[in-house]
Amino acid sequence: MSYCVECGVRLAASEPKCPLCQTPVVNPNRPVCQLEDTSHPQAIEEAISRMDRGYARQLSLIFLMIPILAVLIIDLIDSGGSWSPYVVGALVMSYCFFAFPLLFRFTRPYVYIVVDVLALLGFLLLIAWRGDGLSWYLSLVLPLLILLGVATLLIILVLRRQELKRLYRAALAMGLFAAALLGLEIIIDLNAWGQFHLGWSVYAAIPLAVIALMLAGLEQNRELKEAVRKRLFL
Amino acid sequence: MARPRSRRPAPSWLRLDNAAKIYPATRSRKWMALFRVSITLTETVDDTLLGKALRQVMKRVPLLSYRLKRGLFWYYFDWQEAQPEVQPDARNPMLPINLQENGGFLFRVRSFDKRIALEVFHALTDGTGGMTFLLTLAAEYLRLKYGLRVPEAPLILDTRDEPHREEWEDAFLRFARKETRPLGEETAWHLKGRRETHGYLHLITGIINTPALTALAKSRHTTVNSLLAAILLKSLIHARAKSRTRDKRPVKLSLPINLRRYYDSRTLRNFSSYVNVPVHAEYGDYSLEDLIALVSHTMGLETLEPLINARFSANVKAEQMHIIRVLPLFLKSAVLKMMYRAKGENYMTSTLSNLGLVKLPPEMAVYTQRLDLVLGAALKTPINCSAVSAVGKTTITFSKTIREAEVERVFFTTLIALGVPVTIESNWRE
């Protein structure tokens, strides 16, 4: 049995250094490699690493309910419920954006996007319904958000297709993004002038399409790909 | 057709006791209010026999068979017929129990080499109850292994007896009175440090000769508990001075009290309270004698039965408030968790839990090397200390989630300076 020269404590035969001051044990009769660690097992248990989703759900609901109740009470007392629907709608939309993913044990990007688009559509519908009519909502907001939602879903679908080669996936995603930009301009033009004339979106879509083609070409040409990788690796 | 008579020796469900109610609300994937008691025998433990002994003890102590369930307003214990398995021990003990993977059981029995360990969720029982489960299990194991019949002793139950309904009573409810005492007190200074790897509870154990420690306490005209508390306060004051904090909040040491000493109860569930001993370190230097006097006098005052009763009666009264009772469980849990953070942990710098001298029957003592008690560590109390004495050895274990070892270094070197040799072991390896 050894003693710590710093602390003066007697050290168990298993200790290679003093646990109190980290001074190594130097005992010529009992080198560190011969120590018998019998005081504790060698196996180290893994900590639970998953999130406590039940608690997160409860907490997020409480955080949502408190401002909703406060806003409703204040508005009912103050002005008979004229402005609280906007705040409540915004809070519910924020909940869908930030707290809804906590309901799932695994990542569900498609569900998140659908719910986010629906939440945004719902909130804007509320504004349109309580405001000056549904025309702008039906002609602009609805198609615009559906287009953006579908484009995002398709881009994520493409990016997650592991069986496709990486550069093909990037090329397809860029192509979809270019198409979405074209669709965006068409919807805006139709809403503004009743007809469309492609302008800015073409200037964005052409470089994207060229880059997409280059990436696809690069993926097909193994030698070129290797040469680029050799020069650009990090 | 007549229903077959249930062989269940205890009620099909139980309410959580008054002290237990906070623990399910405060548990998370990273933290759970656990404590651990272990016995080191003279020979390697046979896991098969230990499993048999455990099944036998489960019949005698039906409280172990309950699992935690969520009601609409409160958590409750639900009876289950399943049997637990003995699990291998780990270098990093007391990780939160995954209740689903653990068959719903609120405890786990682990073995390593000559050691049998019991890790228990505090919602089920306190240190005295945990030690009773462990020693009853060890006695049953020795009976199966050596044919030894250990007589019934204060912390050992006879497995041939029937379970008694008083063993699962909520003694807080039984002994609480109407008059209560405010629970608020001054918040404490908290120790900070570099955090250990997640999931690693660092244990540093000092093994001391009990007669030498008792003689030292006698020479200072105090008890072992007050002496250890005073030395720990000295160590915490040293750590506070070293941190160069400007925080003027007092260093506060929480000392649990076994209420079975005051009230005639056979309960194996939680039945303990605590006294927080504050020291305002900024007022000046305290000698060890000063600290012993401070601890002894504070304990002398605070452990008077009327004061203790008024303290736990306040908790019982809070539990029985209609507004609290009708809150849905998810809201109640959030409130309890916040209260625990704001009040429970905030009022203490560290805890010293001393189970005292456990007198083992001679038949059992010859097969026993030592007993250990380990507390968990929490966010604001990253170092806690526990002690238990048996078979001539006192084991003092620091359990911590920070890397600095200043508190325990000062603690053990003070004991050495006072003439008591200490042997140190640890579960930490680089």
XYZ file of C-alpha atoms in Angstrom:
664
model
C 0.000 0.000 0.000
C 1.308 3.438 -0.967
C 0.901 6.871 0.541
C 0.452 10.142 -1.324
C 3.546 12.273 -0.754
C 1.442 15.448 -1.092
C -1.713 14.681 0.890
C -0.494 11.996 3.274
C -3.483 9.754 2.573
C -3.060 6.024 2.176
C -3.990 4.963 -1.343
C -5.913 1.816 -2.196
C -3.872 -0.725 -4.160
C -5.911 0.113 -7.278
C -4.899 3.785 -7.462
C -2.175 4.772 -9.964
C -2.284 8.373 -8.699
C -3.732 10.204 -5.747
C -7.407 10.961 -6.521
C -7.186 14.080 -4.344
C -4.155 15.868 -5.820
C -3.297 13.778 -8.910
C 0.252 13.103 -7.675
C 1.403 9.855 -9.358
C 2.229 6.908 -7.146
C 5.897 5.949 -7.432
C 6.403 2.624 -5.728
C 9.374 0.580 -7.022
C 7.945 -2.549 -5.378
C 4.603 -2.140 -7.102
C 4.791 -0.481 -10.545
C 1.626 1.025 -12.017
C 1.367 -1.761 -14.615
C 0.990 -4.323 -11.813
C -1.872 -2.560 -10.032
C -4.968 -4.641 -9.420
C -8.073 -2.592 -10.028
C -10.511 -4.561 -7.900
C -12.382 -1.673 -6.322
C -14.540 -0.834 -9.349
C -15.573 -2.627 -12.555
C -13.910 -1.759 -15.854
C -17.182 -1.500 -17.782
C -18.546 2.002 -18.275
C -22.279 2.329 -18.783
C -23.679 4.564 -21.526
C -25.833 7.451 -20.398
C -29.327 7.790 -21.838
C -28.802 10.213 -24.687
C -32.307 10.567 -26.068
C -34.365 13.616 -25.327
C -37.139 13.604 -22.743
C -39.810 14.349 -25.345
C -42.717 13.953 -22.983
C -41.373 16.691 -20.769
C -40.473 18.894 -23.736
C -44.036 18.539 -25.057
C -45.538 19.475 -21.711
C -43.232 22.422 -21.270
C -43.837 23.735 -24.792
C -47.613 23.483 -24.276
C -47.342 25.400 -21.020
C -45.229 28.079 -22.686
C -47.850 28.325 -25.438
C -50.861 28.368 -23.131
C -49.607 31.108 -20.809
C -49.357 33.928 -23.427
C -52.513 32.713 -25.210
C -54.559 32.923 -22.022
C -52.999 36.271 -21.088
C -53.717 37.762 -24.515
C -57.294 36.452 -24.622
C -58.102 37.789 -21.156
C -56.554 41.208 -21.811
C -58.244 41.556 -25.195
C -61.652 40.425 -23.906
C -61.495 42.902 -21.042
C -59.984 45.706 -23.103
C -61.682 45.627 -26.512
C -64.008 42.651 -26.716
C -61.733 40.331 -28.687
C -60.691 42.490 -31.663
C -56.959 41.831 -31.913
C -56.249 38.695 -29.887
C -56.970 36.248 -32.792
C -53.919 37.632 -34.628
C -51.620 37.093 -31.637
C -53.078 33.681 -30.870
C -52.724 32.696 -34.541
C -49.114 33.851 -34.587
C -48.381 31.897 -31.396
C -49.965 28.715 -32.759
C -47.995 29.158 -35.984
C -44.759 29.616 -34.002
C -45.621 26.499 -32.004
C -45.993 24.546 -35.263
C -42.637 25.884 -36.458
C -40.576 25.321 -33.330
C -42.329 22.940 -30.926
C -44.100 20.535 -33.302
C -40.870 18.618 -34.088
C -40.691 17.710 -30.378
C -43.687 15.420 -30.858
C -41.603 13.027 -32.925
C -38.968 10.659 -31.754
C -37.290 10.651 -35.175
C -36.779 13.485 -37.635
C -39.755 13.808 -39.987
C -38.856 16.631 -42.406
C -41.787 16.035 -44.795
C -44.308 16.228 -41.966
C -42.613 19.351 -40.536
C -42.765 21.122 -43.920
C -46.398 20.197 -44.559
C -47.364 21.361 -41.072
C -45.318 24.575 -41.397
C -46.921 25.420 -44.765
C -50.394 24.643 -43.404
C -49.714 26.759 -40.291
C -48.549 29.685 -42.408
C -51.523 29.279 -44.765
C -53.864 29.135 -41.792
C -52.404 32.249 -40.206
C -52.572 34.242 -43.455
C -56.113 32.977 -44.038
C -57.043 34.340 -40.623
C -55.579 37.737 -41.557
C -57.370 37.720 -44.927
C -60.662 36.577 -43.420
C -60.636 39.236 -40.688
C -59.176 41.847 -43.037
C -60.262 43.072 -46.462
C -61.219 39.883 -48.244
C -59.825 36.605 -49.565
C -58.885 37.689 -53.094
C -55.166 38.323 -52.481
C -55.016 35.167 -50.423
C -56.503 32.935 -53.115
C -54.692 34.481 -56.074
C -51.243 35.008 -54.539
C -50.607 33.489 -51.113
C -52.193 30.085 -51.645
C -50.432 29.177 -54.938
C -47.177 30.783 -53.782
C -46.976 28.837 -50.542
C -48.091 25.593 -52.186
C -45.396 26.048 -54.836
C -42.704 26.774 -52.244
C -43.879 23.896 -50.035
C -43.903 21.379 -52.900
C -40.502 22.610 -54.151
C -38.981 22.284 -50.669
C -40.459 18.793 -50.278
C -39.061 17.707 -53.630
C -35.625 19.195 -52.922
C -35.452 17.386 -49.551
C -36.695 14.181 -51.188
C -33.905 14.416 -53.765
C -31.210 15.282 -51.230
C -32.191 12.331 -49.034
C -32.044 9.780 -51.847
C -28.830 8.114 -50.760
C -28.859 5.744 -53.747
C -28.292 8.719 -56.057
C -24.723 9.952 -56.368
C -23.976 13.115 -54.439
C -23.412 15.414 -57.416
C -26.554 14.136 -59.169
C -28.508 14.963 -56.046
C -27.021 18.469 -55.931
C -27.743 18.945 -59.667
C -31.346 17.818 -59.301
C -31.866 20.050 -56.270
C -30.515 23.033 -58.212
C -32.779 22.218 -61.151
C -35.790 22.076 -58.861
C -34.774 25.373 -57.256
C -34.513 26.984 -60.709
C -37.973 25.639 -61.634
C -39.391 26.974 -58.377
C -38.004 30.440 -59.172
C -39.652 30.362 -62.586
C -42.948 29.286 -61.011
C -42.601 32.047 -58.413
C -42.299 34.745 -61.069
C -45.227 33.305 -63.046
C -47.504 33.393 -59.998
C -46.455 36.935 -59.065
C -46.887 38.169 -62.655
C -50.311 36.526 -63.033
C -51.455 38.090 -59.796
C -50.149 41.550 -60.736
C -50.974 41.781 -64.447
C -53.075 38.764 -65.336
C -50.360 37.482 -67.693
C -46.746 36.527 -67.233
C -43.504 37.628 -68.786
C -40.428 35.818 -67.533
C -37.648 38.223 -66.502
C -35.578 38.069 -63.319
C -36.230 34.410 -62.702
C -34.604 33.457 -66.009
C -31.393 35.260 -64.990
C -31.351 33.222 -61.793
C -32.516 29.959 -63.369
C -29.979 29.890 -66.228
C -26.821 29.910 -64.031
C -28.461 27.388 -61.710
C -29.276 25.128 -64.650
C -25.737 25.497 -66.035
C -24.207 24.617 -62.647
C -26.600 21.656 -62.374
C -25.534 20.390 -65.789
C -21.875 20.857 -64.891
C -22.313 18.887 -61.682
C -24.111 16.102 -63.521
C -21.368 16.068 -66.160
C -18.719 15.998 -63.459
C -20.362 13.037 -61.800
C -20.269 11.139 -65.100
C -16.613 11.946 -65.794
C -14.697 10.042 -63.133
C -11.258 11.339 -64.105
C -12.349 14.957 -64.095
C -14.106 14.438 -60.775
C -10.949 12.942 -59.265
C -8.844 15.827 -60.594
C -11.222 18.388 -59.079
C -11.310 16.514 -55.772
C -7.479 16.360 -55.723
C -7.207 20.123 -56.051
C -10.080 21.142 -53.833
C -9.881 18.751 -50.906
C -9.925 20.274 -47.438
C -67.847 -17.728 -10.406
C -65.809 -16.572 -7.447
C -62.748 -14.592 -8.339
C -59.497 -16.288 -7.360
C -58.117 -14.714 -4.244
C -55.161 -12.498 -5.033
C -51.868 -13.555 -3.486
C -50.654 -10.014 -3.670
C -49.251 -9.159 -0.246
C -49.709 -5.401 -0.629
C -52.273 -2.999 -2.134
C -52.623 -2.979 -5.924
C -51.591 0.655 -5.955
C -50.146 3.235 -3.573
C -50.018 6.992 -3.456
C -46.518 8.400 -3.409
C -45.491 9.553 0.040
C -45.186 13.243 0.775
C -41.422 13.436 0.233
C -41.511 11.214 -2.860
C -43.878 13.428 -4.819
C -41.156 15.814 -5.953
C -38.821 13.164 -7.398
C -40.751 11.903 -10.471
C -41.313 15.528 -11.479
C -37.628 16.395 -11.264
C -36.240 13.388 -13.111
C -34.959 13.746 -16.653
C -32.864 11.717 -19.065
C -29.743 13.243 -17.485
C -30.683 13.222 -13.846
C -32.709 11.157 -11.441
C -32.759 11.324 -7.653
C -30.951 8.071 -6.949
C -28.868 6.834 -4.088
C -26.841 3.692 -3.726
C -26.074 1.384 -0.850
C -23.653 -1.473 -1.155
C -22.169 -4.239 0.918
C -18.777 -5.777 0.239
C -18.581 -9.408 1.297
C -15.512 -11.507 1.987
C -16.039 -13.732 -1.060
C -17.022 -13.266 -4.692
C -20.783 -12.908 -5.140
C -22.627 -15.721 -6.922
C -25.113 -13.939 -9.219
C -27.439 -16.955 -9.512
C -27.829 -17.215 -5.763
C -28.175 -13.454 -5.492
C -31.035 -13.598 -8.024
C -32.743 -16.284 -5.902
C -32.241 -14.204 -2.770
C -33.686 -11.166 -4.535
C -36.840 -13.041 -5.502
C -37.237 -14.130 -1.886
C -36.746 -10.583 -0.597
C -39.309 -9.280 -3.113
C -41.918 -11.408 -1.336
C -40.952 -10.025 2.050
C -40.655 -6.411 0.846
C -43.553 -5.936 -1.586
C -42.724 -2.240 -1.862
C -39.967 -3.238 -4.296
C -42.539 -4.611 -6.745
C -44.187 -1.313 -7.516
C -43.650 0.646 -10.681
C -44.283 4.323 -11.256
C -47.381 5.291 -13.224
C -48.933 8.582 -14.240
C -52.405 9.422 -13.029
C -54.396 12.452 -14.129
C -53.426 14.439 -11.042
C -50.590 12.543 -9.338
C -48.053 9.854 -9.991
C -48.792 6.600 -8.211
C -47.165 3.228 -7.567
C -48.732 0.323 -9.402
C -48.223 -3.283 -8.369
C -46.577 -5.671 -10.838
C -45.850 -9.371 -10.634
C -42.621 -9.321 -12.663
C -39.265 -10.242 -11.166
C -36.134 -8.120 -11.532
C -32.761 -9.446 -12.650
C -29.374 -8.887 -11.054
C -27.340 -6.526 -13.234
C -23.585 -6.180 -13.607
C -22.130 -3.155 -11.876
C -20.433 -0.363 -13.816
C -17.494 1.927 -13.151
C -19.837 4.899 -13.473
C -22.728 3.969 -11.196
C -26.057 5.700 -10.651
C -26.918 6.637 -14.194
C -30.635 7.431 -14.388
C -32.682 4.243 -14.508
C -34.444 3.748 -17.816
C -37.696 2.553 -16.262
C -38.928 0.870 -19.440
C -35.735 -1.112 -19.923
C -35.611 -1.897 -16.201
C -38.996 -3.648 -16.298
C -40.592 -0.712 -14.497
C -38.662 -1.395 -11.298
C -37.556 1.672 -9.389
C -34.331 0.071 -8.234
C -31.594 -2.151 -9.570
C -29.483 -4.723 -7.814
C -25.955 -4.891 -9.177
C -23.023 -7.070 -8.408
C -19.308 -6.872 -8.953
C -16.693 -9.160 -7.493
C -17.466 -9.244 -3.746
C -19.915 -6.357 -3.792
C -23.715 -6.278 -3.878
C -25.092 -2.826 -4.666
C -28.606 -1.483 -4.649
C -29.399 1.687 -6.573
C -32.773 3.098 -5.665
C -34.972 5.895 -6.966
C -35.628 8.172 -4.017
C -39.372 8.188 -4.766
C -39.481 4.633 -3.423
C -37.586 4.957 -0.180
C -34.906 6.805 1.773
C -31.454 5.738 2.985
C -32.767 3.743 5.940
C -35.273 1.894 3.751
C -32.593 1.289 1.102
C -30.150 -0.065 3.665
C -32.897 -2.333 5.058
C -33.556 -3.754 1.565
C -29.850 -4.288 0.985
C -29.045 -5.921 4.305
C -32.138 -8.151 4.089
C -31.000 -9.178 0.612
C -27.441 -9.822 1.799
C -28.719 -11.841 4.787
C -30.903 -13.946 2.473
C -27.953 -14.425 0.107
C -25.769 -15.618 2.995
C -28.541 -18.004 4.063
C -28.697 -19.501 0.574
C -24.925 -19.689 0.236
C -23.838 -20.835 3.685
C -27.097 -21.984 5.278
C -26.655 -19.113 7.692
C -29.744 -17.812 9.477
C -29.143 -14.155 10.269
C -31.408 -13.081 13.128
C -33.738 -10.123 12.704
C -31.914 -6.896 13.510
C -32.807 -3.178 13.270
C -32.073 -2.973 9.514
C -32.568 -6.643 8.643
C -35.994 -8.184 8.057
C -36.731 -11.867 8.522
C -37.808 -13.204 5.115
C -39.969 -15.830 6.849
C -42.229 -13.097 8.249
C -45.224 -11.719 6.408
C -45.012 -8.142 5.143
C -46.600 -5.672 7.524
C -48.896 -2.917 6.256
C -47.043 -0.310 8.335
C -44.009 -0.900 6.131
C -45.627 0.933 3.200
C -47.493 3.613 5.124
C -46.946 7.308 4.397
C -45.632 8.177 7.839
C -45.555 11.892 7.011
C -49.336 11.873 6.738
C -49.739 9.910 9.951
C -47.571 12.145 12.091
C -48.170 15.571 10.504
C -49.939 18.128 12.677
C -51.911 21.244 11.871
C -49.323 23.806 12.830
C -46.662 24.458 10.206
C -43.455 26.385 9.845
C -42.502 28.570 6.862
C -40.239 26.656 4.497
C -38.431 29.636 2.984
C -34.842 30.320 3.941
C -31.746 32.070 2.686
C -30.346 30.751 -0.594
C -26.882 29.228 -0.476
C -23.608 29.818 -2.265
C -23.022 27.122 -4.884
C -19.849 25.375 -5.822
C -18.813 25.527 -9.463
C -16.226 23.638 -11.450
C -15.322 21.878 -14.670
C -18.031 19.347 -15.391
C -17.241 15.645 -15.557
C -18.002 13.708 -18.727
C -21.778 13.343 -19.060
C -22.971 10.313 -17.209
C -19.892 9.937 -15.048
C -20.453 10.270 -11.350
C -17.004 10.601 -9.860
C -16.673 8.783 -6.540
C -13.863 9.307 -4.045
C -14.142 7.085 -1.003
C -12.194 7.413 2.214
C -12.050 4.346 4.425
C -11.465 5.100 8.077
C -11.131 3.062 11.220
C -14.402 3.664 13.104
C -12.997 3.482 16.670
C -10.328 6.066 15.707
C -12.998 8.388 14.305
C -15.250 7.922 17.328
C -12.312 8.613 19.662
C -11.535 11.806 17.747
C -15.152 12.960 18.025
C -15.158 12.189 21.754
C -11.918 14.092 22.260
C -13.644 17.119 20.682
C -16.747 16.566 22.857
C -18.987 16.046 19.885
C -20.600 13.334 17.788
C -19.120 11.747 14.647
C -21.882 13.341 12.575
C -21.191 16.868 13.886
C -17.448 16.363 13.485
C -17.778 15.248 9.867
C -20.219 18.080 9.146
C -17.812 20.624 10.647
C -14.888 19.295 8.610
C -16.997 19.327 5.446
C -18.085 22.905 6.140
C -14.431 23.826 6.618
C -13.637 22.228 3.240
C -16.483 24.052 1.520
C -15.418 27.376 3.060
C -11.912 26.716 1.756
C -13.273 26.009 -1.744
C -15.335 29.198 -1.573
C -12.274 31.251 -0.575
C -10.277 29.683 -3.383
C -12.957 30.582 -5.941
C -12.514 34.290 -4.972
C -16.234 34.790 -5.248
C -17.908 38.033 -4.236
C -21.123 36.128 -3.617
C -22.096 36.799 0.000
C -24.591 33.990 0.289
C -23.737 31.507 3.047
C -22.193 28.104 2.628
C -24.961 25.728 3.657
C -24.657 22.077 4.475
C -27.781 19.966 4.403
C -27.935 17.221 7.024
C -30.712 14.642 6.570
C -32.497 13.432 9.702
C -34.068 10.012 10.087
C -37.543 10.695 11.449
C -37.930 7.101 12.646
C -35.837 8.189 15.617
C -38.607 10.560 16.641
C -41.700 8.637 15.678
C -42.673 5.043 16.141
C -42.979 3.975 12.517
C -41.976 0.810 10.710
C -42.291 2.422 7.306
C -39.772 1.469 4.644
C -40.734 4.431 2.504
C -39.362 7.956 2.749
C -39.467 9.244 6.268
C -36.675 11.718 6.687
C -36.264 15.442 6.922
C -33.220 17.686 6.928
C -31.549 20.616 8.625
C -29.560 23.134 6.603
C -26.612 24.508 8.577
C -25.538 27.921 7.237
C -22.104 29.513 7.656
C -21.515 33.121 6.638
C -17.920 32.717 5.530
C -17.396 36.425 4.795
C -17.714 37.292 8.490
C -14.252 35.926 9.272
C -12.228 32.787 9.815
C -13.878 29.869 11.566
C -11.786 27.356 13.450
C -12.804 23.699 13.491
C -14.018 24.175 17.079
C -16.196 27.087 15.942
C -17.706 24.969 13.208
C -18.292 22.009 15.526
C -20.089 24.362 17.940
C -22.097 25.864 15.079
C -23.184 22.464 13.779
C -23.926 21.046 17.229
C -25.966 24.035 18.349
C -27.859 24.385 15.074
C -28.664 20.689 15.094
C -29.572 20.853 18.780
C -32.105 23.581 18.067
C -33.434 22.438 14.744
C -33.930 18.811 15.644
C -36.382 19.496 18.442
C -39.468 17.429 17.680
C -41.934 20.350 17.449
C -39.709 22.167 14.956
C -39.122 19.071 12.851
C -42.803 18.252 12.862
C -43.778 21.787 11.877
C -41.334 21.587 8.979
C -42.635 18.381 7.409
C -46.220 19.299 8.292
C -45.790 22.329 6.026
C -44.987 20.007 3.127
C -47.974 17.807 3.919
C -50.207 20.873 4.126
C -48.929 22.119 0.751
C -49.703 18.728 -0.799
C -53.238 18.830 0.562
C -54.096 22.294 -0.770
C -57.079 22.043 -3.111
C -55.504 24.266 -5.739
C -52.472 21.968 -5.907
C -54.543 18.793 -5.920
C -56.737 19.755 -8.857
C -53.849 20.815 -11.092
C -53.341 18.277 -13.906
C -50.191 16.239 -13.492
C -48.292 17.826 -16.362
C -48.785 21.297 -14.906
C -48.070 20.052 -11.396
C -44.848 18.397 -12.535
C -43.638 21.603 -14.179
C -44.454 23.614 -11.051
C -42.770 21.058 -8.782
C -39.676 21.029 -10.964
C -39.423 24.798 -10.823
C -39.960 24.778 -7.062
C -37.262 22.167 -6.622
C -34.805 24.265 -8.604
C -35.799 27.465 -6.818
C -36.098 26.098 -3.285
C -34.732 22.605 -2.701
C -31.383 22.828 -4.458
C -31.003 26.555 -3.955
C -30.975 26.239 -0.190
C -27.890 24.030 0.052
C -24.278 24.000 -1.050
C -23.822 20.315 -0.358
C -25.332 17.419 1.575
C -23.806 15.134 4.168
C -25.884 12.021 4.682
C -24.604 9.872 7.514
C -26.433 6.604 8.097
C -24.438 6.183 11.291
C -23.238 2.976 12.844
C -24.952 -0.103 11.416
C -24.667 -2.917 13.932
C -24.630 -6.147 11.953
C -25.372 -9.404 13.760
C -22.082 -11.274 14.429
C -23.175 -14.098 12.065
C -23.312 -11.593 9.218
C -20.424 -9.372 10.291
C -17.863 -12.147 9.724
C -18.828 -12.269 6.044
C -18.839 -8.490 5.625
C -15.910 -6.264 4.695
C -17.673 -2.930 4.586
C -20.815 -0.971 3.761
C -21.036 2.036 1.425
C -23.595 4.742 0.858
C -23.449 6.948 -2.247
C -25.606 9.987 -2.924
C -26.289 11.391 -6.347
C -25.091 14.849 -7.327
C -27.331 17.567 -8.737
C -26.872 20.640 -10.916
C -26.441 23.126 -8.073
C -24.983 20.693 -5.570
C -22.249 19.089 -7.665
C -20.571 17.499 -4.634
C -22.365 15.496 -2.002
C -20.970 13.416 0.800
C -22.247 10.286 2.487
C -21.014 8.125 5.329
C -21.846 4.822 6.936
C -20.058 2.755 9.577
C -20.062 -1.004 10.014
C -17.689 -3.788 11.034
C -15.146 -1.284 12.341
C -14.898 0.714 9.109
C -16.403 4.050 8.245
C -16.666 4.766 4.547
C -17.038 8.386 3.535
C -17.899 8.824 -0.140
C -17.819 12.040 -2.096
C -19.948 11.802 -5.229
C -19.481 14.621 -7.669
C -20.001 15.811 -11.211
C -17.106 18.283 -11.269
C -13.439 17.502 -11.727
C -11.909 19.651 -8.998
C -11.069 17.684 -5.853
C -10.399 20.594 -3.508
C -13.285 19.919 -1.126
C -12.485 16.260 -0.561
C -8.735 16.924 -0.444
C -9.178 19.419 2.400
C -11.699 17.108 4.075
C -9.480 14.034 4.145
C -6.220 15.878 4.847
C -7.929 17.567 7.825
C -8.814 14.136 9.179
C -5.203 13.039 8.715
C -3.953 16.187 10.447
C -6.264 15.287 13.334
C -4.555 11.897 13.598
C -7.031 9.656 11.758
C -5.487 7.639 8.899
C -7.558 7.525 5.711
C -7.351 5.094 2.790
C -8.558 6.578 -0.480
C -10.012 4.893 -3.544
C -11.708 6.312 -6.585
C -13.649 5.187 -9.667
C -11.930 7.697 -11.967
C -9.322 6.569 -14.488
C -7.832 8.717 -17.244
